[in-house]
PDB file of N, CA and C in Angstrom:
ATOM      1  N   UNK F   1       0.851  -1.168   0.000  1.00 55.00           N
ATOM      2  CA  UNK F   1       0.000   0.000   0.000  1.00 55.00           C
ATOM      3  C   UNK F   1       0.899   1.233   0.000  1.00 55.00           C
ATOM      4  N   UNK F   2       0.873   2.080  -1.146  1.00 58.00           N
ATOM      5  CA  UNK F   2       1.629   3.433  -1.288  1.00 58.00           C
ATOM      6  C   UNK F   2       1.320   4.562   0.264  1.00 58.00           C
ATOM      7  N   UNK F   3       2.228   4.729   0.803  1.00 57.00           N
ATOM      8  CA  UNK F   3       2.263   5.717   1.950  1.00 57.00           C
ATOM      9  C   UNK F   3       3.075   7.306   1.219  1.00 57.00           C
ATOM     10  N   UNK F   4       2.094   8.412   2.045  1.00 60.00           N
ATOM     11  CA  UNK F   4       2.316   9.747   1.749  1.00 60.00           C
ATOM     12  C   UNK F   4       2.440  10.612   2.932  1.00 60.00           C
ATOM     13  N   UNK F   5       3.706  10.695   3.277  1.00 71.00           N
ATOM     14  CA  UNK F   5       4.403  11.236   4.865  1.00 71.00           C
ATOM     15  C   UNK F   5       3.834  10.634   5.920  1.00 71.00           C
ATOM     16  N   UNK F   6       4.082   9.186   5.440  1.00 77.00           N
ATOM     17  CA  UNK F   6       2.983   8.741   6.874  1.00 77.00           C
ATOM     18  C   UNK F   6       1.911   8.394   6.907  1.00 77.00           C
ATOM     19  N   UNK F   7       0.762   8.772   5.690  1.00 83.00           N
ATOM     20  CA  UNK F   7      -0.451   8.609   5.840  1.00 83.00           C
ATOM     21  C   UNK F   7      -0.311   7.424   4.477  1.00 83.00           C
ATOM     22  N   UNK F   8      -0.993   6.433   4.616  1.00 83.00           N
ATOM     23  CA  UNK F   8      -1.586   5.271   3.944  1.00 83.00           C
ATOM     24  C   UNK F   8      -2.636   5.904   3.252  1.00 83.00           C
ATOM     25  N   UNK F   9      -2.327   5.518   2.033  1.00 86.00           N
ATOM     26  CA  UNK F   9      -3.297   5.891   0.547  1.00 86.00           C
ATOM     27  C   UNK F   9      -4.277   4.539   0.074  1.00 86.00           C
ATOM     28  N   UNK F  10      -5.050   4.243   0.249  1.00 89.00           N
ATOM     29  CA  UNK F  10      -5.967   2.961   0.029  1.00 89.00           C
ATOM     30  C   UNK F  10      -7.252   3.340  -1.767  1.00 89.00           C
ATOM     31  N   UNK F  11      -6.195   2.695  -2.128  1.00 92.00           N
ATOM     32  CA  UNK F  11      -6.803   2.845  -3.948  1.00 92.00           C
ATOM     33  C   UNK F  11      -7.688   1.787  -4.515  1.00 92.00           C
ATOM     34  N   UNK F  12      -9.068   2.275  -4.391  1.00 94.00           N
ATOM     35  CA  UNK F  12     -10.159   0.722  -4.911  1.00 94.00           C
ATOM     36  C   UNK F  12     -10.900   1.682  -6.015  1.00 94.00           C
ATOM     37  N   UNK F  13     -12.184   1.277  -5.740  1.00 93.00           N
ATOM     38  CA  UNK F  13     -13.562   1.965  -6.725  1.00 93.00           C
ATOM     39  C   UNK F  13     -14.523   1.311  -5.921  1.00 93.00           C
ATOM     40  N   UNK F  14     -15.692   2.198  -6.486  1.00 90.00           N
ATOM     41  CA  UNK F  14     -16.792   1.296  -6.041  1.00 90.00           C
ATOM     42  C   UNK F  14     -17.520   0.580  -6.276  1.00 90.00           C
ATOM     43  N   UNK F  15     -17.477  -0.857  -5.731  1.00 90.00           N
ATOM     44  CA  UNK F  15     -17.804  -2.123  -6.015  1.00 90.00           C
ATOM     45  C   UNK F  15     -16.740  -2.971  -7.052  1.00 90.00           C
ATOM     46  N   UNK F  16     -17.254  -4.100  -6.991  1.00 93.00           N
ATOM     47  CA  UNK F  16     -15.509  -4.893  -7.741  1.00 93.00           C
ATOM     48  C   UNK F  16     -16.743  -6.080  -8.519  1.00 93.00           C
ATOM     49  N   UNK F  17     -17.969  -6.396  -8.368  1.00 92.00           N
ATOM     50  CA  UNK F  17     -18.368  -7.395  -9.105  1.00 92.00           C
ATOM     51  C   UNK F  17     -19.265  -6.569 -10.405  1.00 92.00           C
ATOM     52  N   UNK F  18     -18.367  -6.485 -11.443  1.00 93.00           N
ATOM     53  CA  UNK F  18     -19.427  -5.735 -12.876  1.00 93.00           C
ATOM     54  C   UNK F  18     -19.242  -6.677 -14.235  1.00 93.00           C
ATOM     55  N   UNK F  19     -20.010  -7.240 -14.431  1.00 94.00           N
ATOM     56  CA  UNK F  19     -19.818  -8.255 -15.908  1.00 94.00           C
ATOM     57  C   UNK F  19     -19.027  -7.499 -16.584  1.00 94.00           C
ATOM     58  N   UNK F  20     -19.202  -6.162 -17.242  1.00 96.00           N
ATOM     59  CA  UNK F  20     -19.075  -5.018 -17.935  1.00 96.00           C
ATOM     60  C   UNK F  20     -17.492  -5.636 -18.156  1.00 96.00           C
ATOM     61  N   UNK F  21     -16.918  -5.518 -16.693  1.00 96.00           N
ATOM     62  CA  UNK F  21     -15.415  -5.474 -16.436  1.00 96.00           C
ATOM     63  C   UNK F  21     -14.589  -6.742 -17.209  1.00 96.00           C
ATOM     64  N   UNK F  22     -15.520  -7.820 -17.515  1.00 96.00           N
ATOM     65  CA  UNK F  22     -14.793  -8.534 -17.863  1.00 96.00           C
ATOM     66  C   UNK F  22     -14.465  -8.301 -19.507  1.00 96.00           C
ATOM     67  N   UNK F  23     -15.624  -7.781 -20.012  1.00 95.00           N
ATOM     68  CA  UNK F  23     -15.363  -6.826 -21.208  1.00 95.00           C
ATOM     69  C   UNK F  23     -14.343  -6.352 -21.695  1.00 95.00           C
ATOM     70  N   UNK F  24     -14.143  -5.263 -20.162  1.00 96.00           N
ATOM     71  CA  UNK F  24     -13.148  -4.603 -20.559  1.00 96.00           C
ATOM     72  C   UNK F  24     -11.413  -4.942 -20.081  1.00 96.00           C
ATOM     73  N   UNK F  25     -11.897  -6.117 -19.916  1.00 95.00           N
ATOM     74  CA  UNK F  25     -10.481  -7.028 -19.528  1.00 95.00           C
ATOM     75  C   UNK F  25     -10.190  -6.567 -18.555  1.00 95.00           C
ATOM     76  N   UNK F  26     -10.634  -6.298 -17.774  1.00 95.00           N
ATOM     77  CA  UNK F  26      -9.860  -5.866 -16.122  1.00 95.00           C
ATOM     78  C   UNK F  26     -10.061  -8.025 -15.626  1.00 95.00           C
ATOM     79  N   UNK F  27     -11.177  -8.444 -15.842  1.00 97.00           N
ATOM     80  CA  UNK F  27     -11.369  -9.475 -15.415  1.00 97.00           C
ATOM     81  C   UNK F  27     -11.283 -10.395 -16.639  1.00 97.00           C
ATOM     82  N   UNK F  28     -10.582 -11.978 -16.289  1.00 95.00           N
ATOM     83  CA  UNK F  28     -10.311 -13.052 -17.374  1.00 95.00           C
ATOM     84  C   UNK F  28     -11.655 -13.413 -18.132  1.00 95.00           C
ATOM     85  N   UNK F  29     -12.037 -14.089 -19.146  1.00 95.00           N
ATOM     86  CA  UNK F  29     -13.159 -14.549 -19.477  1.00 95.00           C
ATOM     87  C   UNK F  29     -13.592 -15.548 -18.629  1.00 95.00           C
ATOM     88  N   UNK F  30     -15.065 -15.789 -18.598  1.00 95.00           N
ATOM     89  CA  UNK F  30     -15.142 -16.951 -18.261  1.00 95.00           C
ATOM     90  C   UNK F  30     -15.102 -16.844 -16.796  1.00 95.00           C
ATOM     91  N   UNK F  31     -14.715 -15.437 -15.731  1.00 96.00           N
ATOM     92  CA  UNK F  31     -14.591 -15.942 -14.440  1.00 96.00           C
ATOM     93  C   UNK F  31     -15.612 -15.354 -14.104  1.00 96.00           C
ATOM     94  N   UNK F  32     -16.214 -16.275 -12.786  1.00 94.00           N
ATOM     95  CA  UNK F  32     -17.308 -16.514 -12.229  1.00 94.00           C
ATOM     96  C   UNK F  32     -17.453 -15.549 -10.969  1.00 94.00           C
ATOM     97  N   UNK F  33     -18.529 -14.298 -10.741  1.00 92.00           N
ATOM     98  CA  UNK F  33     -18.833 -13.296 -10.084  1.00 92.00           C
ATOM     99  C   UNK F  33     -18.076 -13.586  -8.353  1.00 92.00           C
ATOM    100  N   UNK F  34     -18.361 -14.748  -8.131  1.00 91.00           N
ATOM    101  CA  UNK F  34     -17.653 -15.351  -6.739  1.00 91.00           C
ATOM    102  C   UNK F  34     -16.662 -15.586  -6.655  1.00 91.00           C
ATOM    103  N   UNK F  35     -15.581 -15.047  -7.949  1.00 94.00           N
ATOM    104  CA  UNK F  35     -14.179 -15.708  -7.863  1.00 94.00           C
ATOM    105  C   UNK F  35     -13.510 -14.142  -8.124  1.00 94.00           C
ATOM    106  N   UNK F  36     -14.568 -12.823  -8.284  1.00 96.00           N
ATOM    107  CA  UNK F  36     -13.965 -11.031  -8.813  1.00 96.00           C
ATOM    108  C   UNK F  36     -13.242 -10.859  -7.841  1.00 96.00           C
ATOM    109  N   UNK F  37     -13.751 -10.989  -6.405  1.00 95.00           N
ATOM    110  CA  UNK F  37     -13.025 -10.235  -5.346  1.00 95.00           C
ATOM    111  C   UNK F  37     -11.690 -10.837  -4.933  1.00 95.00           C
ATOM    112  N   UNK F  38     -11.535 -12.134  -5.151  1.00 95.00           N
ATOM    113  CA  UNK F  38     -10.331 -12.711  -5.291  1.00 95.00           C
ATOM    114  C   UNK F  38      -9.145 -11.737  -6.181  1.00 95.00           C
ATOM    115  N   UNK F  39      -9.816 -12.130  -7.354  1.00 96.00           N
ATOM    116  CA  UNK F  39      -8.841 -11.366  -8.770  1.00 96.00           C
ATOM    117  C   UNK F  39      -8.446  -9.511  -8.139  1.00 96.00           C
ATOM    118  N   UNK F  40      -9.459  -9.100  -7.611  1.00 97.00           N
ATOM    119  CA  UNK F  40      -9.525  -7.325  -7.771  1.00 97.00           C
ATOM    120  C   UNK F  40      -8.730  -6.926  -6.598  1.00 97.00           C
ATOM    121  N   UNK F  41      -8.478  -8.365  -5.599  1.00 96.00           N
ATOM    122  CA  UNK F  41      -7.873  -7.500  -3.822  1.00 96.00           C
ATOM    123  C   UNK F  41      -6.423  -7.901  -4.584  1.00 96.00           C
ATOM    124  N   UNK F  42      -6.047  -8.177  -5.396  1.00 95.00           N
ATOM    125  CA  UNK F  42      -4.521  -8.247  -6.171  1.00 95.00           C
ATOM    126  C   UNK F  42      -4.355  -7.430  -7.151  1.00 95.00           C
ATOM    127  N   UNK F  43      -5.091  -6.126  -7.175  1.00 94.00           N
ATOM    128  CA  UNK F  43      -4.631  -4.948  -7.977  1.00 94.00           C
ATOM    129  C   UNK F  43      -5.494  -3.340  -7.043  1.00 94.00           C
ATOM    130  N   UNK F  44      -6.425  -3.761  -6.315  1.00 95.00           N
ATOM    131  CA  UNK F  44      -6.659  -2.645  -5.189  1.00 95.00           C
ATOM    132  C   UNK F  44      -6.497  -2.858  -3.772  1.00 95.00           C
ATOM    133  N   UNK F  45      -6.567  -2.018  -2.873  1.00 94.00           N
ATOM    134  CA  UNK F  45      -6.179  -2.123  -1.509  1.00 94.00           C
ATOM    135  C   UNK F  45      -7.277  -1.756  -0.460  1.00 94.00           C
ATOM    136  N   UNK F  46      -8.768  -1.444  -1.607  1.00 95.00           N
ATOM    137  CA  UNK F  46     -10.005  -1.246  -1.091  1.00 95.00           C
ATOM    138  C   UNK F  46     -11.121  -1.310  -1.979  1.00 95.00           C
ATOM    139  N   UNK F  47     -12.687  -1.791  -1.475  1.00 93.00           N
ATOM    140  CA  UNK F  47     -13.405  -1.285  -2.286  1.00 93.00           C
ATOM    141  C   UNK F  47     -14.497  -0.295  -1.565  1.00 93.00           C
ATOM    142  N   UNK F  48     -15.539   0.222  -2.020  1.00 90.00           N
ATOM    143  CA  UNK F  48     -16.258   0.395  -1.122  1.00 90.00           C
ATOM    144  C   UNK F  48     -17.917  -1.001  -1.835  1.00 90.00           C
ATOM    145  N   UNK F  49     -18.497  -1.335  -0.719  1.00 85.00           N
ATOM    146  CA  UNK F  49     -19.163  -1.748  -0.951  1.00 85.00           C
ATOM    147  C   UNK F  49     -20.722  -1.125  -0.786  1.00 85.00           C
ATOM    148  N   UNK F  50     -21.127  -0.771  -2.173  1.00 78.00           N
ATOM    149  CA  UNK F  50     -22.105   0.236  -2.187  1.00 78.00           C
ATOM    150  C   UNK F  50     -23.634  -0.278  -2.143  1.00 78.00           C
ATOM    151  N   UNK F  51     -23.955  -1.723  -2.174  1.00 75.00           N
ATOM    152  CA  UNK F  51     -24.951  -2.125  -1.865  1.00 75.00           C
ATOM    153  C   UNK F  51     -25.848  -2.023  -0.248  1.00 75.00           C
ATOM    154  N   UNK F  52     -24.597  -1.669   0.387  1.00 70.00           N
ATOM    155  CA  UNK F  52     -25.046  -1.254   2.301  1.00 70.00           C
ATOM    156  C   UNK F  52     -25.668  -0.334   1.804  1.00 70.00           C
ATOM    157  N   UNK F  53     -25.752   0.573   1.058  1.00 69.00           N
ATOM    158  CA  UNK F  53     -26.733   1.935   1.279  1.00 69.00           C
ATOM    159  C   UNK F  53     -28.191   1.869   1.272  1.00 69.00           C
ATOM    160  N   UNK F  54     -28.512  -0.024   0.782  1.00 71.00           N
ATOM    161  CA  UNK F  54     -29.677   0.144   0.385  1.00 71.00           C
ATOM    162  C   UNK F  54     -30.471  -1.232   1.410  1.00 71.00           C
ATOM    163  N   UNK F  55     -29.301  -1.809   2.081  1.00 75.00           N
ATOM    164  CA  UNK F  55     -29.586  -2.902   2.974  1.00 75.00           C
ATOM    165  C   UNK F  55     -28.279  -3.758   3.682  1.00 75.00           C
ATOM    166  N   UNK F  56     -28.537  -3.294   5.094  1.00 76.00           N
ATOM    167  CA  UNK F  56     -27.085  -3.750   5.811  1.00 76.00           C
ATOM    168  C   UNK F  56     -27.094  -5.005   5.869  1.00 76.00           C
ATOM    169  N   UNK F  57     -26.287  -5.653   5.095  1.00 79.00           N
ATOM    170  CA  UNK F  57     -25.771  -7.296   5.513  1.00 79.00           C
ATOM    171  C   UNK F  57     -26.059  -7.614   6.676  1.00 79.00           C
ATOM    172  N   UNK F  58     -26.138  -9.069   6.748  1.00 85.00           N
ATOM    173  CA  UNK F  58     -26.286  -9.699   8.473  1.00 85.00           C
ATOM    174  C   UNK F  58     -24.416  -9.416   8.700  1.00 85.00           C
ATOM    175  N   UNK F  59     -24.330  -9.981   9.697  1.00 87.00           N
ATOM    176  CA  UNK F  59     -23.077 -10.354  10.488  1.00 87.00           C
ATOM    177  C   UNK F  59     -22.244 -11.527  10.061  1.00 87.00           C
ATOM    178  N   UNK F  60     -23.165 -12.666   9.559  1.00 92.00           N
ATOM    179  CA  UNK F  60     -22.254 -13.580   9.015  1.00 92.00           C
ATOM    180  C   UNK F  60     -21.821 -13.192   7.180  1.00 92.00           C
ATOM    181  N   UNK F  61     -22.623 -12.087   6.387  1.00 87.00           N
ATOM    182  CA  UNK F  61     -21.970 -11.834   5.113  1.00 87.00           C
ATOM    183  C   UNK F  61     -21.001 -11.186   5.285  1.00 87.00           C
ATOM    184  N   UNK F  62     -20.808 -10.145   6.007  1.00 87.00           N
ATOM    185  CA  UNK F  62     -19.751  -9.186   6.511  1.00 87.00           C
ATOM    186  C   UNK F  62     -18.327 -10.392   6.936  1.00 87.00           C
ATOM    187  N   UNK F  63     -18.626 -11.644   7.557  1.00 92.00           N
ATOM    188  CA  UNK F  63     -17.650 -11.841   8.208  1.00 92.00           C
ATOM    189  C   UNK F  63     -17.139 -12.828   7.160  1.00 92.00           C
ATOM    190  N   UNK F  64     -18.080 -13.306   6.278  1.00 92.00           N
ATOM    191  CA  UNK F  64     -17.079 -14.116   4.808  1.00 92.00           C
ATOM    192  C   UNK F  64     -16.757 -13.191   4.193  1.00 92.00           C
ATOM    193  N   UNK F  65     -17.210 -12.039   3.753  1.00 90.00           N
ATOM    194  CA  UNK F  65     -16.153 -10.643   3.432  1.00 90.00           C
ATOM    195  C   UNK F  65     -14.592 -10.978   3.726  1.00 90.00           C
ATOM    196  N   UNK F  66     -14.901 -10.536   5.343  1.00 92.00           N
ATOM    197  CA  UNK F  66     -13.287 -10.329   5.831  1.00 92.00           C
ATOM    198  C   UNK F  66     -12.577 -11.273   5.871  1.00 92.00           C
ATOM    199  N   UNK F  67     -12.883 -12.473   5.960  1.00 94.00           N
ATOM    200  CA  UNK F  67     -12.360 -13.521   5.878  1.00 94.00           C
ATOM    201  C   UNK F  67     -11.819 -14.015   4.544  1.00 94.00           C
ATOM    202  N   UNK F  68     -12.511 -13.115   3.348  1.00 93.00           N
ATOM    203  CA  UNK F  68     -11.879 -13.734   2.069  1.00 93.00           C
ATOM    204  C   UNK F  68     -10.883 -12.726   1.667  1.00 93.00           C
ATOM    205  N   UNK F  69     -10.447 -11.244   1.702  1.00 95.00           N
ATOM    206  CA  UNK F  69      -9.594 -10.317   1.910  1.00 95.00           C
ATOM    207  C   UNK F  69      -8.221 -10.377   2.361  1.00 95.00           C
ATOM    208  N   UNK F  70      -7.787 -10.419   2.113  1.00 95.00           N
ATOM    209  CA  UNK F  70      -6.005 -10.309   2.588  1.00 95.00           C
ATOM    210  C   UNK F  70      -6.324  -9.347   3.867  1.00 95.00           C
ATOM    211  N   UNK F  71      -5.409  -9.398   4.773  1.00 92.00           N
ATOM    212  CA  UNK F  71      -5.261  -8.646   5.475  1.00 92.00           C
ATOM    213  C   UNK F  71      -5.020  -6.639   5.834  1.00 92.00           C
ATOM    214  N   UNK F  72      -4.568  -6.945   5.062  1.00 90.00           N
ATOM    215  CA  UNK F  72      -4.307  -5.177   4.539  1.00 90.00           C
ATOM    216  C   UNK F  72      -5.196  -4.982   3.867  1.00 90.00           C
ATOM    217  N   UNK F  73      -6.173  -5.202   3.052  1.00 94.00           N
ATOM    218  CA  UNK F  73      -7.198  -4.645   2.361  1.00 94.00           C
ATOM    219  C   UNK F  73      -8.171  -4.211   3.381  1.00 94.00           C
ATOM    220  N   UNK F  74      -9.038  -3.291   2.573  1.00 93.00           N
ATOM    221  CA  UNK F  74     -10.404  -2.750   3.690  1.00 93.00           C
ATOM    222  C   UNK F  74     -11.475  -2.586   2.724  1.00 93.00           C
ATOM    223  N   UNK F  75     -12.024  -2.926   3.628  1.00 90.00           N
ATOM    224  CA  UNK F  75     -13.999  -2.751   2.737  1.00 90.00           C
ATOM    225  C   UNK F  75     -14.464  -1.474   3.562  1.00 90.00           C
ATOM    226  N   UNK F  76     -15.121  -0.862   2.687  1.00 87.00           N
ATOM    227  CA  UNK F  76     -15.791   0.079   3.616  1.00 87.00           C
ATOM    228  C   UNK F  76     -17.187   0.173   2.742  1.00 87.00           C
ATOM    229  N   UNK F  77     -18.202   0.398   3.628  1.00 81.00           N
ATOM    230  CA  UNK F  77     -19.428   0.248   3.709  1.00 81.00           C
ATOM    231  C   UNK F  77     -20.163   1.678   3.483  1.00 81.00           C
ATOM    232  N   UNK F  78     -20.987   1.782   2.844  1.00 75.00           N
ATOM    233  CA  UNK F  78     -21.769   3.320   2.835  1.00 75.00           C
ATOM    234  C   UNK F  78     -22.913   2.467   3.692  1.00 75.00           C
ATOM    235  N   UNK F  79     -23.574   3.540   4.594  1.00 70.00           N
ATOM    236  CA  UNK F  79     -24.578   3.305   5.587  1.00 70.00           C
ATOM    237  C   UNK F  79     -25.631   4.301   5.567  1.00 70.00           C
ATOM    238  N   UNK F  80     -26.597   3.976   5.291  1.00 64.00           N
ATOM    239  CA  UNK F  80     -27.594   4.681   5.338  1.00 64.00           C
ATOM    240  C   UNK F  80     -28.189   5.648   6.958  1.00 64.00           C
ATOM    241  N   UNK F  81     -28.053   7.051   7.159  1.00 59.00           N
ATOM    242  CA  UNK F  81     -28.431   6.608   8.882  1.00 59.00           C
ATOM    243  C   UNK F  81     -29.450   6.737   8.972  1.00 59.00           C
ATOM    244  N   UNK F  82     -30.425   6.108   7.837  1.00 57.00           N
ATOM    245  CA  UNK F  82     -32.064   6.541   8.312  1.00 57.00           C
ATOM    246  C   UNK F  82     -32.324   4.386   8.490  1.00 57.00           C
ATOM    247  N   UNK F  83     -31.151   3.806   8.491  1.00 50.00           N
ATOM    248  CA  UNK F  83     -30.958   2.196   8.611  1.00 50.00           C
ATOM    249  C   UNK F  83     -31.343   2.053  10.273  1.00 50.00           C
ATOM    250  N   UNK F  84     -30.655   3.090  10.803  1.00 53.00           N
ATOM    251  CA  UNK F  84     -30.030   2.847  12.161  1.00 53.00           C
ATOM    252  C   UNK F  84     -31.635   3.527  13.726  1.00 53.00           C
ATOM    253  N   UNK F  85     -31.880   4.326  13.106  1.00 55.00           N
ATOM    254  CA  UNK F  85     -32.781   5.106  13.689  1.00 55.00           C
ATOM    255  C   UNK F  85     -33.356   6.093  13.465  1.00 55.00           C
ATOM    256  N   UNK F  86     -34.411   6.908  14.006  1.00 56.00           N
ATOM    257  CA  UNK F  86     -35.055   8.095  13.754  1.00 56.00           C
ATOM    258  C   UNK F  86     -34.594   9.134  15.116  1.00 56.00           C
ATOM    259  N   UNK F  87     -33.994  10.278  14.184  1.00 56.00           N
ATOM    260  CA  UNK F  87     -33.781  11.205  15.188  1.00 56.00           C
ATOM    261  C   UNK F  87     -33.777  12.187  15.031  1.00 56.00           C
ATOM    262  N   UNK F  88     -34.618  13.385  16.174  1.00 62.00           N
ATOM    263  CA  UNK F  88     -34.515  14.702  15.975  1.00 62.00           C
ATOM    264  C   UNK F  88     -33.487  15.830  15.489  1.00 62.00           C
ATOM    265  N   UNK F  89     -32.232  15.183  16.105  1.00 61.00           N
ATOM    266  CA  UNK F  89     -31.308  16.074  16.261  1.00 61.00           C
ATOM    267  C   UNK F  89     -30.457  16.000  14.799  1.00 61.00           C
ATOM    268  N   UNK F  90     -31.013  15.254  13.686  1.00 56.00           N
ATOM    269  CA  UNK F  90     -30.663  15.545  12.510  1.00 56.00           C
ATOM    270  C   UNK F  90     -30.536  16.659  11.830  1.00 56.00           C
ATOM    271  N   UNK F  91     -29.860  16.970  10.836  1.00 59.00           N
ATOM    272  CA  UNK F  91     -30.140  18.732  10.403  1.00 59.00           C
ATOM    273  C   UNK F  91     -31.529  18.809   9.371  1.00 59.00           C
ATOM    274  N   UNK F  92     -31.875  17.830   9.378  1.00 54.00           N
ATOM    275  CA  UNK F  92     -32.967  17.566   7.677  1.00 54.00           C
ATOM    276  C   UNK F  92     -34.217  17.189   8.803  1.00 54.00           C
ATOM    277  N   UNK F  93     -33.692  16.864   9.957  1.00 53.00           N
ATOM    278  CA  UNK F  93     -34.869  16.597  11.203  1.00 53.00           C
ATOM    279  C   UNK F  93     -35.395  14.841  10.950  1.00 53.00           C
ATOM    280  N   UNK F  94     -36.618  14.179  11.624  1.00 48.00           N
ATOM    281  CA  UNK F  94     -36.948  13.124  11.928  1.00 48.00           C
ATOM    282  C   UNK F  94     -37.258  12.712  10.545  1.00 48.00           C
ATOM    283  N   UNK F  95     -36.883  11.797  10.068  1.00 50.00           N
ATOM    284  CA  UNK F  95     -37.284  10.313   9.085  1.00 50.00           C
ATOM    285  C   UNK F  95     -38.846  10.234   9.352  1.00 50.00           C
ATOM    286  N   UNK F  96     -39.543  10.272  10.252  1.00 49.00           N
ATOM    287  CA  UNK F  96     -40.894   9.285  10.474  1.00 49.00           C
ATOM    288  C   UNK F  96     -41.382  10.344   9.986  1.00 49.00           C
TER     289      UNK F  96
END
């Protein structure tokens, strides 16, 4: 992972499973959507995974995530916070 005075630079896109890609040769022919994140954590050092915005994984998808990742890689999650609760003290105010 490229470091800049110290600070760690983490270079992905968002999301890593797109048929499209195999198109455009980022991915081999022929490889199978369950085998992308394998191929993609050996040329980025993150992705974000943009499907959380629309429904948070349980606990056990999250944890075959991390478990299939190299160690130094990171997933990061967009989160919806109208997922989490309803609250006044928002600036846009209460969800309900």
């Amino acid at each position: 992972m490229p470091e800049m005075a110290g600070c760690p630079l983490f270079i992905g896109t968002s999301g890593y499973s797109y048929a499209e890609w195999i198109d455009a040769g980022f991915y081999p022919e022929g490889i199978h959507s369950a085998n992308m994140l394998d191929t993609y954590t050996t040329m980025f050092s993150t992705t974000e995974l943009n499907y959380t915005w629309y429904q948070m994984p349980k606990a056990p998808a999250i944890e075959r995530l991390c478990n299939k990742v190299p160690d130094h890689f990171m997933l990061f999650y967009l989160v919806f916070v109208l997922q989490f609760e309803s609250r006044s003290d928002l600036p846009y105010g209460s969800p309900a």
